[in-house]
Coordinates of C-alpha atoms in Angstrom, one line a residue:
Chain A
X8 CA 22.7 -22.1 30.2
X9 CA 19.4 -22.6 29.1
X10 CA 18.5 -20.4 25.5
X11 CA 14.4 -19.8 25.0
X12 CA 14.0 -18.7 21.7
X13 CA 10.9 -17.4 19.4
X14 CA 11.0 -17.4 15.7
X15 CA 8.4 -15.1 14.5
X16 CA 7.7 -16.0 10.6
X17 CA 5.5 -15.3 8.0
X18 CA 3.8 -18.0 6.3
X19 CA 6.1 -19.8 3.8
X20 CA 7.8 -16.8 2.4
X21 CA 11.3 -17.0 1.1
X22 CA 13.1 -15.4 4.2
X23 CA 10.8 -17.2 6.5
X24 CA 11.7 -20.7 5.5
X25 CA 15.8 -19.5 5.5
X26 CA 15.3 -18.4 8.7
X27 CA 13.6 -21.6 10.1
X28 CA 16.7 -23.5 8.2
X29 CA 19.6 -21.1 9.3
X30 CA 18.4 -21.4 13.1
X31 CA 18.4 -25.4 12.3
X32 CA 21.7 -25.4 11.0
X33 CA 23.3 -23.0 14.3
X34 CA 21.0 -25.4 16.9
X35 CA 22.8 -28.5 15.8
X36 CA 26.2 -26.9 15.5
X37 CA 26.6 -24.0 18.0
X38 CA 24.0 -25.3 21.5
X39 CA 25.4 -27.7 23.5
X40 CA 21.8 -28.5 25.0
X41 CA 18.9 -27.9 23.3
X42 CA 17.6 -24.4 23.2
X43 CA 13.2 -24.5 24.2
X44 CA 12.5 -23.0 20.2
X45 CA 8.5 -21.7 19.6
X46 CA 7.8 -20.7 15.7
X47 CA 5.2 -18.5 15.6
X48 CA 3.5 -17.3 12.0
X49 CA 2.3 -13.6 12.5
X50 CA -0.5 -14.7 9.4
X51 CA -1.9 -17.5 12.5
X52 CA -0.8 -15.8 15.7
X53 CA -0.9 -11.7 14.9
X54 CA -1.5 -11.3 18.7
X55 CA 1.9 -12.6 19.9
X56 CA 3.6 -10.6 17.4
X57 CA 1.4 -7.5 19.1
X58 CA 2.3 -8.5 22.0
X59 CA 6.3 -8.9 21.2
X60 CA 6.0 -5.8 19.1
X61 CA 7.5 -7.2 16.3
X62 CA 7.7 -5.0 13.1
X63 CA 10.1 -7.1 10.8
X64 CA 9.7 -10.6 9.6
X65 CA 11.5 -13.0 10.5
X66 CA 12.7 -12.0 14.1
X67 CA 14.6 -14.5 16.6
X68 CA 13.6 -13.3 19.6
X69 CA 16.1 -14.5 22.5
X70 CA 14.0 -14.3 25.6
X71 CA 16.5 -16.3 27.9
X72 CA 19.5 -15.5 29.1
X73 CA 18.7 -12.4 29.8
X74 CA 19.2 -9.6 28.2
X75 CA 16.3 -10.0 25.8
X76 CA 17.6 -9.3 22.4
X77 CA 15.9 -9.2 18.8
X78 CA 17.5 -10.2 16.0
X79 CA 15.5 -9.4 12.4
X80 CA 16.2 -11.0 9.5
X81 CA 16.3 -14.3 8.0
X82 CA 20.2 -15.0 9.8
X83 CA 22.4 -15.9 7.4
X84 CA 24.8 -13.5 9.1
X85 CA 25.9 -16.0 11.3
X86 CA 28.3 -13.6 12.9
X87 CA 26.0 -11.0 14.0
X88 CA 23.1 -14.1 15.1
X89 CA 26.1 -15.6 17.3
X90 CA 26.5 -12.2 18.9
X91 CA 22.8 -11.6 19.1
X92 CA 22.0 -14.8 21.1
X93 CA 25.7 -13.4 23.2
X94 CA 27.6 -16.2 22.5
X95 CA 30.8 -14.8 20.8
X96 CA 31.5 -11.0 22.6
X97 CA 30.3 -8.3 21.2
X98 CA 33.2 -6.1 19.5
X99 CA 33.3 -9.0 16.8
X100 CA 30.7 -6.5 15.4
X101 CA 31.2 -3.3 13.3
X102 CA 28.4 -1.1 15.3
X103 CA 25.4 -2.4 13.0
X104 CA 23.0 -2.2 16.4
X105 CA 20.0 -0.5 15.6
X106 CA 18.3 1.8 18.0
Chain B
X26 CA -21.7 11.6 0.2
X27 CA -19.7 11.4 -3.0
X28 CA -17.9 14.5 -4.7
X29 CA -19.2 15.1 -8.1
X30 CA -16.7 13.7 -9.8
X31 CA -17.2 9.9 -8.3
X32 CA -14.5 10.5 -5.5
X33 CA -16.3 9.3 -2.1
X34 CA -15.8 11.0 0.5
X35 CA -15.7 10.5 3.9
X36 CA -16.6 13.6 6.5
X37 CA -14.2 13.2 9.0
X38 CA -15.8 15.1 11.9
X39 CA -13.6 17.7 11.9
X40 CA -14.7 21.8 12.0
X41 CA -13.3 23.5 9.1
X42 CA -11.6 20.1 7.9
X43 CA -14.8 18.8 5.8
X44 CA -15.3 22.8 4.5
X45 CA -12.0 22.8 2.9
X46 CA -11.6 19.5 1.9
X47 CA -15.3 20.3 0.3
X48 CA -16.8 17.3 2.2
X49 CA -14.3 15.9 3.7
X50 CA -11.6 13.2 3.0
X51 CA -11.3 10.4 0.1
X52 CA -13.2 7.0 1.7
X53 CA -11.3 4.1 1.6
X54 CA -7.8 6.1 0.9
X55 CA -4.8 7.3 2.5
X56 CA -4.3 10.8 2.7
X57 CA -0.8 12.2 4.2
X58 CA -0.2 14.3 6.3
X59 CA 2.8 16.4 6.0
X60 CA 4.5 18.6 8.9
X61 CA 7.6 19.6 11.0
X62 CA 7.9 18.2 14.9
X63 CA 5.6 20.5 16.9
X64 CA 3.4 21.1 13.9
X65 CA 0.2 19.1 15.5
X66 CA 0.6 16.1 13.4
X67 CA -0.2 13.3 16.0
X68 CA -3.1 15.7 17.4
X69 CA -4.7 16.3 14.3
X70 CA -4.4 12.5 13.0
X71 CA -5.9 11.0 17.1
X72 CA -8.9 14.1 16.1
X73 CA -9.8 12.3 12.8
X74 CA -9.9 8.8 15.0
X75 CA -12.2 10.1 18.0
X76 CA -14.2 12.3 16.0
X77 CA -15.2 9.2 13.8
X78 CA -15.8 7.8 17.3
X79 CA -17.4 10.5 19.1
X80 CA -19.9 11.5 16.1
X81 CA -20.4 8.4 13.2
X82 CA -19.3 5.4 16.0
X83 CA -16.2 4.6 13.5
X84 CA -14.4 2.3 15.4
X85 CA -10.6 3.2 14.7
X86 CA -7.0 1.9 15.2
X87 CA -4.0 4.0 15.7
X88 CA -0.4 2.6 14.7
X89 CA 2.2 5.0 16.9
X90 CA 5.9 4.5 15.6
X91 CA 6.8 7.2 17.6
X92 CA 5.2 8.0 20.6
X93 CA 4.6 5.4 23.2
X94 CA 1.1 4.4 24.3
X95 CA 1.1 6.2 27.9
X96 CA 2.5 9.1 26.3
X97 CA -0.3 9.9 23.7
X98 CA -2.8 9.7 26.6
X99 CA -1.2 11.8 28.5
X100 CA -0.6 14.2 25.8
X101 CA -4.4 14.6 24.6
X102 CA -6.2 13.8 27.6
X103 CA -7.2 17.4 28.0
X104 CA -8.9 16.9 24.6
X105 CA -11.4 15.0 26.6
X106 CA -11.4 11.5 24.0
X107 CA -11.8 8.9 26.9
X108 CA -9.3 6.2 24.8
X109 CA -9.2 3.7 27.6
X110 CA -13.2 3.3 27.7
X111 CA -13.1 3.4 23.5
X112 CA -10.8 0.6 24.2
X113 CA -12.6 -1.8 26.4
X114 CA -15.6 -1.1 24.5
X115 CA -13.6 -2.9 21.5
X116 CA -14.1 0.7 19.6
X117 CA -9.9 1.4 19.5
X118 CA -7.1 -0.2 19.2
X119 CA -3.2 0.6 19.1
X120 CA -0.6 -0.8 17.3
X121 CA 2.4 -0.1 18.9
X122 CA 5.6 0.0 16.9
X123 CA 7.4 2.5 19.1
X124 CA 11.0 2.6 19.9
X125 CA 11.9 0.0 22.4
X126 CA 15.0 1.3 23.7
X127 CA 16.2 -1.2 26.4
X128 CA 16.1 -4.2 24.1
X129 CA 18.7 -4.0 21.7
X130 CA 17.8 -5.2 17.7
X131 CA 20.4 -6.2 15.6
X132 CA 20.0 -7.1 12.1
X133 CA 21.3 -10.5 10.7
X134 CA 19.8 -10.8 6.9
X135 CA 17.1 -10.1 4.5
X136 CA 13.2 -9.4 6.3
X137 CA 10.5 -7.4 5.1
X138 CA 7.6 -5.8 7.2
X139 CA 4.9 -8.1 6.7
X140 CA 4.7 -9.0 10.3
X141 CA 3.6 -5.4 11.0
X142 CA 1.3 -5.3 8.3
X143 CA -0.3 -8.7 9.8
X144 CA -0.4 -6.9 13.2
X145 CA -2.5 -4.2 11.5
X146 CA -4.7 -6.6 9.5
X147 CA -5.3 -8.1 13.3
X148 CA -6.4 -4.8 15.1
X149 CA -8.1 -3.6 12.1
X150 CA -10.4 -6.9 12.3
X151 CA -10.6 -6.9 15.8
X152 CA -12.4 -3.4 16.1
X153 CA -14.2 -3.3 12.6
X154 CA -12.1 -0.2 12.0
X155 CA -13.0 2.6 9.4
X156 CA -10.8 4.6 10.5
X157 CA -6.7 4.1 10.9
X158 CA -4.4 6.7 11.4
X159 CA -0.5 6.4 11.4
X160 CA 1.9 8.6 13.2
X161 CA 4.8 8.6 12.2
X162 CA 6.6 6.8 9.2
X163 CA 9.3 8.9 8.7
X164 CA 10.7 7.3 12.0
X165 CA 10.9 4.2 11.0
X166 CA 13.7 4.9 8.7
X167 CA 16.1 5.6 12.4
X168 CA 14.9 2.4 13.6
X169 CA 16.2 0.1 10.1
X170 CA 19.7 0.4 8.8
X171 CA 18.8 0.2 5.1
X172 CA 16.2 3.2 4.1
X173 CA 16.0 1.7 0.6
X174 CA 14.5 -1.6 2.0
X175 CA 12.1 0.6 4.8
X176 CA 10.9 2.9 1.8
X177 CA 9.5 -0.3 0.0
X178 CA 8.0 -1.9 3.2
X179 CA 5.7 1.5 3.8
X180 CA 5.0 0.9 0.4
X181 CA 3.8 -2.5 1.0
X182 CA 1.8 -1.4 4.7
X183 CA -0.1 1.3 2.6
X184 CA -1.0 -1.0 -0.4
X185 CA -2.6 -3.4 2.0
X186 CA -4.1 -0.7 3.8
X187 CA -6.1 -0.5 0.9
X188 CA -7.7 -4.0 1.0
X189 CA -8.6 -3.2 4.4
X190 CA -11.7 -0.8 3.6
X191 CA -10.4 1.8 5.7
X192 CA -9.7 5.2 5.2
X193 CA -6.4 6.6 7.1
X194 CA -4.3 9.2 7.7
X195 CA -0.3 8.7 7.2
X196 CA 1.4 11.1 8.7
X197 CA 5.1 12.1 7.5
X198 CA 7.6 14.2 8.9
X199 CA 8.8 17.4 7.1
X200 CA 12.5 19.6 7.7
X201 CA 11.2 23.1 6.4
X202 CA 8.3 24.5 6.7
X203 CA 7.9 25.3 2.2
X204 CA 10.2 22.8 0.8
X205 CA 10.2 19.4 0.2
X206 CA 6.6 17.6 1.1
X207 CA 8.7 15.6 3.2
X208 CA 12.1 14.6 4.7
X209 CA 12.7 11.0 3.7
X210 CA 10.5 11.1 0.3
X211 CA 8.2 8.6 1.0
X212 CA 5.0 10.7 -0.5
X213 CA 5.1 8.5 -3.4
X214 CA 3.5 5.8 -1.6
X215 CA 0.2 8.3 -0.9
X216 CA 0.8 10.9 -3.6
X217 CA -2.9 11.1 -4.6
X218 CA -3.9 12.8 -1.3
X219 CA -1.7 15.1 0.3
X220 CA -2.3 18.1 3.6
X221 CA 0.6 20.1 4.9
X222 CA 0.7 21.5 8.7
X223 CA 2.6 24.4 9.1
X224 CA 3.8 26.3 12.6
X225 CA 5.6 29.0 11.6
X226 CA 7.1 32.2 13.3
X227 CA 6.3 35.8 11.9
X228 CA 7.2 38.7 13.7
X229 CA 7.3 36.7 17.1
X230 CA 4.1 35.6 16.4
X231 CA 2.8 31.5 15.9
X232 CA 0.9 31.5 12.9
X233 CA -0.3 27.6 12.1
X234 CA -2.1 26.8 9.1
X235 CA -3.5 23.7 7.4
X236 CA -3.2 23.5 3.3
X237 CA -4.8 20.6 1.1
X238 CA -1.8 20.7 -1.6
X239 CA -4.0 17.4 -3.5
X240 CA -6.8 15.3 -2.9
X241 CA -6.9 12.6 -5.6
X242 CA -8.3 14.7 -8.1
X243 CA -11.0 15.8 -6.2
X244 CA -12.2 19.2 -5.9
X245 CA -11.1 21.0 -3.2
X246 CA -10.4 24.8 -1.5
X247 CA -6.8 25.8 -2.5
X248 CA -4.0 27.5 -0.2
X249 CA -3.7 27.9 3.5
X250 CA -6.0 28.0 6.1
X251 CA -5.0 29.4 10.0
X252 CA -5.8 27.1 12.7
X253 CA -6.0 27.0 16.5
X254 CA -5.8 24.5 19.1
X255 CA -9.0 24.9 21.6
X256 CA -10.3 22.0 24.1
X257 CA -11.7 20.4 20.8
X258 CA -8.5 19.8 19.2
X259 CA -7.5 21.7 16.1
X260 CA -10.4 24.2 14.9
X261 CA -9.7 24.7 11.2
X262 CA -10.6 28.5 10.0
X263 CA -12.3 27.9 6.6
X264 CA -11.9 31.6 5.5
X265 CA -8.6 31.9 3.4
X266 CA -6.0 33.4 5.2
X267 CA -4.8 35.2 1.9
X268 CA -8.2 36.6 1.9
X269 CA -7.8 37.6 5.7
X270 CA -4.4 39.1 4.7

């Protein structure tokens, strides 16, 4: 199963740079083959982030498999990131879904 | 033109709008705008946008957290403000930050909004905008689990709106018509500059009225004024309705 993933960021910013490391830490120890991973800064690339409608900073976008799915914040809930990208089944969650 | 105490002002184009807010609305400020659902909020803020448009060629950008894109078109074309040319002339721009219910967000840790703020930055740029109106913010706080965290994101969205040289409207959702200014109290953020929309219902008949509660000091006409909604938009009455009464 191929995983295509966007990290949007901003800049250097505290939750930005846990985010980048957090996704890091889950790529070496959860994908089995490498996940395609584009980080995009909102400060360089504001367009995409129009274009993705992206409110909060940072967001993981997983684009592929479908369904697409957002996950915002800088994910160090690793539970709730694993769910996100739907690799452990969903009723691991307490109903923290948003919209 | 400048009020005479040093408050700029910037005449928004508006009929009735400029008398009562004697000239028109603090340049380079937000102001809020207060109502209930149905109380002409969205109108009233896209009017400020085309009029700067239509009459002082103010290019202007529109962030919707509410309604979605097709939606507002729809809703005003009979208002006559051609967006979609305004658009490909580079004159208008959206932001859209409206619900996007098929795709499912869930949140994993600490963010904050500053990738919608550089979105805003990005269309405001884009467009040379003077204008910016923002519809609503009192529906983000559905959209994010922790309204403690949302509250000081708007905070940080209209403190950069004022690096941007731009003067907007942020509208706010209210629950009663005289109560609160509004439902999740997020008029600290603007509390210099504040207008209240009100629909109500008196003996079966719709009465809606436009009141500037503050304008940053500034001199300005006191209580509320009736309104109507005509091909123009909202026409503001500038003859006090007590005086009416």
């Amino acid at each position: 199963m191929k995983f295509v993933l966007k990290l949007y960021v901003t800049g250097q910013t505290p939750n930005s740079l846990r985010a980048m490391q957090n996704l890091k830490l889950l790529v070496k120890e959860v994908f089995e083959t490498e996940p395609d991973i584009k980080i995009i800064d909102v400060l360089k690339n504001p367009q995409a982030a129009e274009d993705d409608k992206i409110i909060a900073t940072p967001t993981l976008v997983k684009e592929l498999p479908q369904p697409m799915r957002k996950m915002i914040g800088d994910l160090s809930n690793t539970e709730k990131v694993l769910v996100g990208l739907g690799l452990i089944p969903k009723k691991h969650l307490e109903g923290n879904t948003v919209q | 033109m400048s009020g005479n105490n040093g408050i700029a002002k910037l005449e928004t184009g508006i009929a009735g709008l400029d008398d009562i807010t004697l000239g028109g609305l603090p340049e380079y400020r937000s102001t809020l705008l207060a109502g209930t659902s149905g109380s002409c909020k969205t109108l009233l803020t896209l009017q400020f946008l085309s009029a700067g448009i239509v009459k002082y060629d103010h290019p202007a950008v529109f962030v919707t957290f509410e309604e979605t894109i097709p939606d507002i078109k729809r809703n005003i074309n009979s208002f006559g403000w051609d967006i979609d040319r305004w658009e490909k002339e580079g004159k208008f721009a959206f932001v859209d930050v409206s619900p996007d219910p098929e795709h499912e967000t869930i949140e994993t840790g600490q963010y904050d909004f500053s990738g919608l703020l550089a979105r805003i930055e990005h269309a405001v740029k884009k467009v040379g905008a003077k204008r910016v109106g923002i519809d609503s913010i009192s529906s983000t706080f559905s959209h994010f689990s922790d309204s403690g965290l949302v509250r000081k994101e708007l905070f940080r969205i209209a403190a950069g709106l004022k690096l941007m040289d731009v003067t907007s409207i942020i509208s706010v959702e209210r629950t009663e018509e005289y109560g609160e200014i509004s439902r999740f109290g997020v008029e600290e953020f603007v509390a210099d500059n504040v207008m209240i929309l009100r629909n109500t219902l008196e003996e079966e008949k719709r009465r809606r009225t436009i009141e500037i509660l503050k304008l940053r000091g500034a001199p300005h006409q006191k209580g509320e004024y009736p309104c109507t909604i005509s091909e123009q938009g909202i026409e503001i009455l500038p003859l006090s309705s007590l005086k009416l009464a």
